[in-house]
Short mmCIF file of N, CA and C in Angstrom, two decimals:
data_model
loop_
_atom_site.label_atom_id
_atom_site.label_comp_id
_atom_site.label_asym_id
_atom_site.label_seq_id
_atom_site.Cartn_x
_atom_site.Cartn_y
_atom_site.Cartn_z
N MET D 1 6.24 39.80 21.64
CA MET D 1 6.91 38.57 21.23
C MET D 1 7.09 38.60 19.71
N LEU D 2 8.29 38.32 19.27
CA LEU D 2 8.57 38.23 17.84
C LEU D 2 7.91 36.99 17.26
N MET D 3 7.58 37.05 15.99
CA MET D 3 7.03 35.88 15.32
C MET D 3 7.64 35.76 13.93
N VAL D 4 7.68 34.54 13.44
CA VAL D 4 8.12 34.27 12.08
C VAL D 4 6.95 33.58 11.40
N VAL D 5 6.55 34.10 10.25
CA VAL D 5 5.39 33.57 9.52
C VAL D 5 5.61 32.09 9.24
N GLY D 6 4.58 31.29 9.50
CA GLY D 6 4.65 29.85 9.23
C GLY D 6 5.13 29.03 10.42
N TRP D 7 5.61 29.68 11.45
CA TRP D 7 6.09 28.98 12.65
C TRP D 7 5.09 29.18 13.78
N ARG D 8 4.87 28.11 14.56
CA ARG D 8 3.96 28.18 15.71
C ARG D 8 4.78 28.31 16.99
N LEU D 9 4.22 28.99 17.95
CA LEU D 9 4.83 29.10 19.26
C LEU D 9 4.21 28.03 20.16
N LEU D 10 5.04 27.15 20.71
CA LEU D 10 4.57 26.07 21.57
C LEU D 10 5.10 26.25 22.98
N ASP D 11 4.31 25.86 23.95
CA ASP D 11 4.75 25.82 25.34
C ASP D 11 4.81 24.35 25.73
N GLU D 12 6.00 23.77 25.61
CA GLU D 12 6.17 22.34 25.88
C GLU D 12 7.28 22.13 26.89
N GLU D 13 7.12 21.13 27.71
CA GLU D 13 8.14 20.73 28.67
C GLU D 13 8.64 21.92 29.48
N GLY D 14 7.72 22.80 29.80
CA GLY D 14 8.08 23.94 30.64
C GLY D 14 8.81 25.06 29.94
N GLY D 15 8.91 25.02 28.61
CA GLY D 15 9.60 26.09 27.90
C GLY D 15 8.95 26.38 26.56
N LEU D 16 9.23 27.54 26.03
CA LEU D 16 8.69 27.93 24.73
C LEU D 16 9.59 27.44 23.61
N LYS D 17 8.95 27.04 22.50
CA LYS D 17 9.65 26.57 21.31
C LYS D 17 8.96 27.14 20.08
N LEU D 18 9.73 27.28 19.01
CA LEU D 18 9.15 27.56 17.69
C LEU D 18 9.07 26.24 16.95
N GLN D 19 7.97 26.02 16.23
CA GLN D 19 7.80 24.77 15.48
C GLN D 19 7.23 25.08 14.09
N CYS D 20 7.76 24.37 13.11
CA CYS D 20 7.24 24.47 11.74
C CYS D 20 7.08 23.07 11.17
N LEU D 21 6.00 22.85 10.42
CA LEU D 21 5.74 21.57 9.77
C LEU D 21 5.68 21.76 8.27
N TRP D 22 6.24 20.82 7.54
CA TRP D 22 6.16 20.82 6.08
C TRP D 22 5.57 19.50 5.62
N LYS D 23 4.57 19.55 4.77
CA LYS D 23 4.04 18.37 4.08
C LYS D 23 4.77 18.30 2.74
N LEU D 24 5.35 17.17 2.46
CA LEU D 24 6.18 17.02 1.27
C LEU D 24 5.67 15.92 0.37
N ARG D 25 6.28 15.84 -0.80
CA ARG D 25 5.84 14.88 -1.81
C ARG D 25 6.07 13.44 -1.37
N ASP D 26 7.24 13.16 -0.79
CA ASP D 26 7.58 11.78 -0.44
C ASP D 26 8.75 11.78 0.55
N PHE D 27 9.19 10.58 0.92
CA PHE D 27 10.28 10.40 1.89
C PHE D 27 11.56 11.07 1.40
N LYS D 28 11.90 10.87 0.14
CA LYS D 28 13.11 11.45 -0.44
C LYS D 28 13.09 12.98 -0.34
N SER D 29 11.93 13.58 -0.55
CA SER D 29 11.79 15.03 -0.42
C SER D 29 12.01 15.48 1.02
N GLY D 30 11.57 14.67 1.97
CA GLY D 30 11.80 14.98 3.38
C GLY D 30 13.27 14.98 3.73
N VAL D 31 13.98 13.98 3.25
CA VAL D 31 15.43 13.91 3.48
C VAL D 31 16.12 15.11 2.84
N GLU D 32 15.71 15.47 1.64
CA GLU D 32 16.29 16.61 0.94
C GLU D 32 16.05 17.91 1.72
N LEU D 33 14.85 18.10 2.26
CA LEU D 33 14.57 19.31 3.03
C LEU D 33 15.46 19.36 4.28
N ILE D 34 15.61 18.24 4.96
CA ILE D 34 16.48 18.21 6.14
C ILE D 34 17.91 18.59 5.75
N ASN D 35 18.40 18.09 4.62
CA ASN D 35 19.74 18.45 4.15
C ASN D 35 19.85 19.95 3.86
N ARG D 36 18.82 20.52 3.25
CA ARG D 36 18.83 21.96 2.95
C ARG D 36 18.82 22.79 4.23
N ILE D 37 18.03 22.36 5.20
CA ILE D 37 17.99 23.07 6.49
C ILE D 37 19.36 23.00 7.15
N TYR D 38 19.99 21.83 7.12
CA TYR D 38 21.31 21.68 7.74
C TYR D 38 22.32 22.63 7.09
N LYS D 39 22.31 22.72 5.76
CA LYS D 39 23.26 23.60 5.07
C LYS D 39 23.08 25.05 5.48
N VAL D 40 21.84 25.48 5.62
CA VAL D 40 21.56 26.88 6.01
C VAL D 40 21.97 27.13 7.46
N THR D 41 21.70 26.20 8.34
CA THR D 41 21.95 26.42 9.76
C THR D 41 23.38 26.12 10.18
N GLU D 42 24.12 25.42 9.35
CA GLU D 42 25.50 25.07 9.69
C GLU D 42 26.33 26.32 9.99
N ALA D 43 26.18 27.36 9.19
CA ALA D 43 26.95 28.59 9.37
C ALA D 43 26.57 29.33 10.65
N THR D 44 25.35 29.12 11.14
CA THR D 44 24.91 29.82 12.35
C THR D 44 25.35 29.11 13.63
N ASP D 45 25.73 27.83 13.50
CA ASP D 45 26.08 27.00 14.65
C ASP D 45 24.93 26.95 15.67
N HIS D 46 23.72 27.03 15.15
CA HIS D 46 22.50 26.96 15.97
C HIS D 46 21.52 26.06 15.22
N PHE D 47 21.40 24.82 15.67
CA PHE D 47 20.68 23.82 14.89
C PHE D 47 19.29 23.53 15.47
N PRO D 48 18.30 23.40 14.59
CA PRO D 48 16.97 23.01 15.06
C PRO D 48 16.92 21.51 15.34
N SER D 49 15.94 21.12 16.09
CA SER D 49 15.62 19.71 16.25
C SER D 49 14.78 19.33 15.03
N LEU D 50 15.25 18.38 14.23
CA LEU D 50 14.57 18.00 12.99
C LEU D 50 14.04 16.59 13.09
N HIS D 51 12.80 16.39 12.62
CA HIS D 51 12.15 15.08 12.69
C HIS D 51 11.50 14.77 11.35
N LEU D 52 11.82 13.62 10.79
CA LEU D 52 11.15 13.13 9.59
C LEU D 52 10.03 12.22 10.08
N GLU D 53 8.80 12.68 9.93
CA GLU D 53 7.65 11.98 10.47
C GLU D 53 6.85 11.35 9.35
N GLY D 54 6.73 10.05 9.42
CA GLY D 54 6.00 9.36 8.37
C GLY D 54 6.74 9.49 7.05
N PRO D 55 6.07 9.18 5.99
CA PRO D 55 6.75 9.21 4.70
C PRO D 55 6.86 10.59 4.07
N ASN D 56 6.15 11.59 4.62
CA ASN D 56 6.11 12.85 3.88
C ASN D 56 5.96 14.11 4.75
N GLN D 57 6.45 14.09 5.96
CA GLN D 57 6.33 15.29 6.80
C GLN D 57 7.63 15.52 7.56
N VAL D 58 8.06 16.78 7.61
CA VAL D 58 9.23 17.18 8.39
C VAL D 58 8.76 18.20 9.43
N ARG D 59 9.26 18.02 10.65
CA ARG D 59 8.97 18.95 11.74
C ARG D 59 10.29 19.52 12.24
N ALA D 60 10.36 20.84 12.36
CA ALA D 60 11.54 21.51 12.92
C ALA D 60 11.11 22.26 14.17
N GLU D 61 11.95 22.18 15.20
CA GLU D 61 11.70 22.91 16.43
C GLU D 61 12.96 23.66 16.82
N LEU D 62 12.78 24.89 17.26
CA LEU D 62 13.89 25.74 17.67
C LEU D 62 13.67 26.25 19.08
N TRP D 63 14.70 26.16 19.90
CA TRP D 63 14.73 26.75 21.23
C TRP D 63 16.17 26.63 21.72
N THR D 64 16.49 27.37 22.73
CA THR D 64 17.81 27.30 23.34
C THR D 64 17.64 26.66 24.70
N ALA D 65 18.26 25.50 24.90
CA ALA D 65 18.02 24.70 26.09
C ALA D 65 18.23 25.48 27.39
N SER D 66 19.26 26.30 27.45
CA SER D 66 19.59 26.97 28.70
C SER D 66 18.68 28.15 29.04
N ILE D 67 18.09 28.80 28.00
CA ILE D 67 17.31 30.01 28.28
C ILE D 67 15.93 30.03 27.64
N GLY D 68 15.55 28.98 26.95
CA GLY D 68 14.28 28.98 26.23
C GLY D 68 14.47 29.63 24.87
N LEU D 69 13.51 30.41 24.44
CA LEU D 69 13.63 31.09 23.14
C LEU D 69 14.60 32.26 23.23
N SER D 70 15.41 32.40 22.18
CA SER D 70 16.33 33.52 22.10
C SER D 70 16.18 34.18 20.73
N MET D 71 16.80 35.33 20.57
CA MET D 71 16.78 36.02 19.29
C MET D 71 17.36 35.13 18.19
N ASN D 72 18.37 34.33 18.53
CA ASN D 72 18.97 33.42 17.54
C ASN D 72 17.95 32.43 16.98
N ASP D 73 17.01 31.99 17.80
CA ASP D 73 15.99 31.06 17.33
C ASP D 73 15.14 31.70 16.24
N PHE D 74 14.78 32.95 16.42
CA PHE D 74 13.98 33.67 15.42
C PHE D 74 14.79 33.94 14.15
N ILE D 75 16.07 34.26 14.32
CA ILE D 75 16.95 34.50 13.16
C ILE D 75 17.08 33.23 12.34
N VAL D 76 17.32 32.10 13.00
CA VAL D 76 17.46 30.82 12.29
C VAL D 76 16.14 30.44 11.62
N ALA D 77 15.01 30.66 12.29
CA ALA D 77 13.71 30.36 11.68
C ALA D 77 13.52 31.18 10.41
N ALA D 78 13.91 32.44 10.43
CA ALA D 78 13.79 33.29 9.24
C ALA D 78 14.69 32.79 8.12
N LYS D 79 15.89 32.32 8.46
CA LYS D 79 16.80 31.77 7.44
C LYS D 79 16.22 30.48 6.84
N ILE D 80 15.63 29.65 7.68
CA ILE D 80 15.02 28.41 7.19
C ILE D 80 13.86 28.74 6.25
N ASP D 81 13.11 29.79 6.57
CA ASP D 81 11.98 30.20 5.72
C ASP D 81 12.42 30.59 4.31
N GLU D 82 13.67 30.99 4.15
CA GLU D 82 14.17 31.40 2.84
C GLU D 82 14.52 30.21 1.94
N ILE D 83 14.52 29.00 2.49
CA ILE D 83 14.86 27.80 1.71
C ILE D 83 13.77 27.53 0.68
N LYS D 84 14.19 27.27 -0.54
CA LYS D 84 13.25 26.91 -1.60
C LYS D 84 12.70 25.51 -1.32
N THR D 85 11.37 25.39 -1.28
CA THR D 85 10.75 24.09 -1.03
C THR D 85 9.70 23.72 -2.08
N SER D 86 9.48 24.60 -3.05
CA SER D 86 8.40 24.35 -4.02
C SER D 86 8.63 23.06 -4.81
N ASP D 87 9.89 22.70 -5.05
CA ASP D 87 10.17 21.46 -5.79
C ASP D 87 9.98 20.21 -4.93
N LEU D 88 9.78 20.38 -3.63
CA LEU D 88 9.60 19.24 -2.72
C LEU D 88 8.14 19.05 -2.31
N ALA D 89 7.32 20.03 -2.61
CA ALA D 89 5.91 20.00 -2.20
C ALA D 89 5.13 18.96 -2.99
N PRO D 90 4.04 18.47 -2.40
CA PRO D 90 3.20 17.51 -3.14
C PRO D 90 2.70 18.14 -4.44
N ARG D 91 2.62 17.32 -5.45
CA ARG D 91 2.11 17.81 -6.73
C ARG D 91 0.60 17.99 -6.63
N LYS D 92 0.14 19.07 -7.19
CA LYS D 92 -1.30 19.34 -7.19
C LYS D 92 -1.95 18.59 -8.34
N ARG D 93 -3.06 17.97 -8.04
CA ARG D 93 -3.80 17.26 -9.09
C ARG D 93 -4.68 18.25 -9.83
N ILE D 94 -4.67 18.13 -11.12
CA ILE D 94 -5.51 18.99 -11.95
C ILE D 94 -6.52 18.10 -12.65
N TRP D 95 -7.78 18.39 -12.42
CA TRP D 95 -8.85 17.62 -13.04
C TRP D 95 -9.38 18.39 -14.24
N ALA D 96 -9.42 17.72 -15.35
CA ALA D 96 -9.90 18.38 -16.58
C ALA D 96 -11.39 18.22 -16.73
#
């Protein structure tokens, strides 16, 4: 089975899915990440299920409804992994 670093393999609703979670700085960062994911996946015509959960978490799930997981799901996951997210991540507190 192929894997993409940072993505989990789930067995839900009778089928396999890839899932990735991002903890972000705030709600606005979550919306921005969803927009970045959309821009990357638009060219592939293969869209993940995207969920903005709470004020600072985004969940993406990939699968093909008719056949379960396909090679396209792994390709899209790898493309999503290339998205820059460091500017959206929570700021680290530094204690002096």
